[in-house]
Amino acid sequence: MDILTFLGLLSSLIGSGASVQSDYLKFPQGFSIGTASSSYQVEGAWNASDKGVSVWDWFTHEKNEFIIDGSNGDVACDTYHKYKEDVQIMKNIGLKHYRFSLSWTRILPNGFPNKISQDGLQYYKDLIDELRSNGIEPFVTIYHWDHPEFMNRFGSWTNALMVKWFAEYARVVFRELGPRVKFWTTINEPNNYCEQSSGGKSQAPGMDLAFSGSYLCLHNLLKAHARAYHIYNEEFRATQNGKIGIVMPCRHNFPKYENDTEAARIAFEFDCGWAANPIFSKNGDYPAVMKQRIKENSQLEGLPFSRLPEFSPYWINLIRGSSDYFGLNHYTSKMVESVPRKRGTPWYQESGVRVFVNESWPESPTNWLRVVPEGLGGVLRDVKEAYGNPPVYILENGVSSYPGVADYNRIEFLYGYMKSMLLAMNRDGCNVKVYTVWSLLDNFEWDRGYTERFGLIEVDFTHPNRTRTPRLSTGWLKKIIAKGRLIAFNNTELSVNYRAFNMCTGN
Ligand SMILES: *[C@@H]1O[C@H](CO)[C@@H](O)[C@H](O)[C@H]1NC(C)=O
Ligand SMILES: *[C@@H]1O[C@H](CO)[C@@H](O)[C@H](O)[C@H]1NC(C)=O
Ligand SMILES: *[C@@H]1O[C@H](CO)[C@@H](O)[C@H](O)[C@H]1NC(C)=O
Ligand SMILES: *[C@@H]1O[C@H](CO)[C@@H](O)[C@H](O)[C@H]1NC(C)=O
Ligand SMILES: *[C@@H]1O[C@H](CO)[C@@H](O)[C@H](O)[C@H]1NC(C)=O
């Protein structure tokens, strides 16, 4: 879009803001705004020191036909060497926390605690100390999809042994890094990850097991999460006194027909509830509608069991309540419609709900990411209603931008989504404590390689130094953090800044 169209859009955003009570746009006392990354997407140094090979190292080296530009994370943003520069950038913006993940094979080269890499641990200790000494709180994700490669040859997360292997890794991490960390996340987006890595082939290891690969994968991930939570609770919480939880990717669902009151609820259960219900609901276990419909479909296929595995009462109890907060990653929404079913026929796609995008929603440079700001408020109200208003940490929200540093579409996106969040909080009582922009830097965007740019900071991947250039959105973010409220941006000021910015970066 050209600048004039864009400025027009901004005016309409500001216009619609005028009807909102101005108190609604304040960030409450203690509210934390930060940014996020994950180990494989940014660190590089894939073979530094004694680091072991991860499933993503293997996938990008051996199966790079699945990566759109054939690229890999061997060097990525080289944050392994450049983290001090990145911390200064965050400090300059005024960001209050930084969410990053640990590479399992950097800490345990064999995957097991019989060999611990002192160099690997030292890297994370240095990063954490650098953050803390600059007033930025580390939010540490233990697992963001890069498990040891050899575990792939044992079936990755379809193998129940992974539960124990993950728990032992987590215990090492709590013991070694826990004295410096107050906020833990066990696992990033278990449900999306399982669909794409076990059920599909767009995430390593790309097993493409349509039958029930993603159900098995999530079953084990939830058990692994609960084991790690209880290890923290029983062995470390008393001395380390931190919080620990898990992060769910949840979308909001808009019904196609107003009279179709069930579609959105069922779509929520099959998307968010699949992983969240066992942990956050009062009774635990998978959502009843999911158990019922998958069982019926399995029966129609002539199977003597449901393709959705069952939790024993022991596991239901262990998993239920195993999170101190509701971690939420949210990007986009969907339209939903119930598909009529005749007796004796299978439920359409297990859920019985057709999910599609509304073509009138604006596009972004990422094809799955339609811009639907009101969906963030929608999903926050969904979570409040489904799980009794738990404390919510938004741990990812953001959009990719067009080439260059003038990321107007990102400012517009963040403004719209944060406004929707603030209304859900200040008007509707949703208990949100943390908001995190994905991402600090442009990075290795999984199967999209380096073709999609989610960074507040542009990274030049052709330069050996991986030069960082802050985008326009950083100036706006700095301002709203300093003021403690969401401010409608001033067009004149924005274009003045834009020109000044271009002069000093030479663009
Ligand atoms: C690490 O990998 C790079 C390729 O990314 C290679 O050039 C280098 O020789 C490797 N280093 C070691 C120590 O194996
Ligand atoms: C798409 O969204 C628009 C605006 O919210 C709405 O009027 C329209 O009915 C939606 N389309 C469908 C197919 O529901
Ligand atoms: C819901 O509304 C749609 C379109 O307006 C209509 O076709 C359908 O029959 C209605 N369904 C029910 C259960 O009322
Ligand atoms: C890369 O960065 C280093 C350290 O800041 C600097 O000395 C060097 O000149 C840079 N290299 C290039 C090609 O810009
Ligand atoms: C917008 O910014 C310009 C330049 O800084 C300033 O002159 C003007 O008063 C501002 N307008 C509003 C409505 O704040």
PDB file of N, CA and C and ligand atoms in Angstrom, residues 256-260, ligand 3:
ATOM      1  N   LYS A 256     -20.173 -17.865  11.102  1.00  0.00           N
ATOM      2  CA  LYS A 256     -20.669 -17.339   9.825  1.00  0.00           C
ATOM      3  C   LYS A 256     -22.121 -16.904   9.975  1.00  0.00           C
ATOM      4  N   TYR A 257     -22.913 -17.719  10.680  1.00  0.00           N
ATOM      5  CA  TYR A 257     -24.326 -17.382  10.902  1.00  0.00           C
ATOM      6  C   TYR A 257     -24.545 -17.123  12.388  1.00  0.00           C
ATOM      7  N   GLU A 258     -25.223 -16.026  12.684  1.00  0.00           N
ATOM      8  CA  GLU A 258     -25.466 -15.685  14.082  1.00  0.00           C
ATOM      9  C   GLU A 258     -26.216 -16.772  14.836  1.00  0.00           C
ATOM     10  N   ASN A 259     -27.096 -17.472  14.116  1.00  0.00           N
ATOM     11  CA  ASN A 259     -27.901 -18.496  14.789  1.00  0.00           C
ATOM     12  C   ASN A 259     -27.105 -19.782  15.050  1.00  0.00           C
ATOM     13  N   ASP A 260     -25.864 -19.860  14.518  1.00  0.00           N
ATOM     14  CA  ASP A 260     -25.037 -21.069  14.690  1.00  0.00           C
ATOM     15  C   ASP A 260     -24.186 -20.876  15.951  1.00  0.00           C
TER      16      ASP A 260
HETATM   17  C1  LIG B   3     -29.532 -20.113  10.388  1.00  0.00           C
HETATM   18  O1  LIG B   3     -29.500 -19.079   9.419  1.00  0.00           O
HETATM   19  C2  LIG B   3     -29.240 -19.520   8.083  1.00  0.00           C
HETATM   20  C3  LIG B   3     -29.032 -18.317   7.165  1.00  0.00           C
HETATM   21  O2  LIG B   3     -29.713 -17.193   7.634  1.00  0.00           O
HETATM   22  C4  LIG B   3     -30.366 -20.440   7.638  1.00  0.00           C
HETATM   23  O3  LIG B   3     -30.109 -20.919   6.333  1.00  0.00           O
HETATM   24  C5  LIG B   3     -30.476 -21.606   8.592  1.00  0.00           C
HETATM   25  O4  LIG B   3     -31.561 -22.429   8.280  1.00  0.00           O
HETATM   26  C6  LIG B   3     -30.619 -21.135  10.048  1.00  0.00           C
HETATM   27  N1  LIG B   3     -30.484 -22.282  10.918  1.00  0.00           N
HETATM   28  C7  LIG B   3     -31.248 -22.472  11.981  1.00  0.00           C
HETATM   29  C8  LIG B   3     -30.983 -23.701  12.784  1.00  0.00           C
HETATM   30  O5  LIG B   3     -32.105 -21.659  12.299  1.00  0.00           O
END
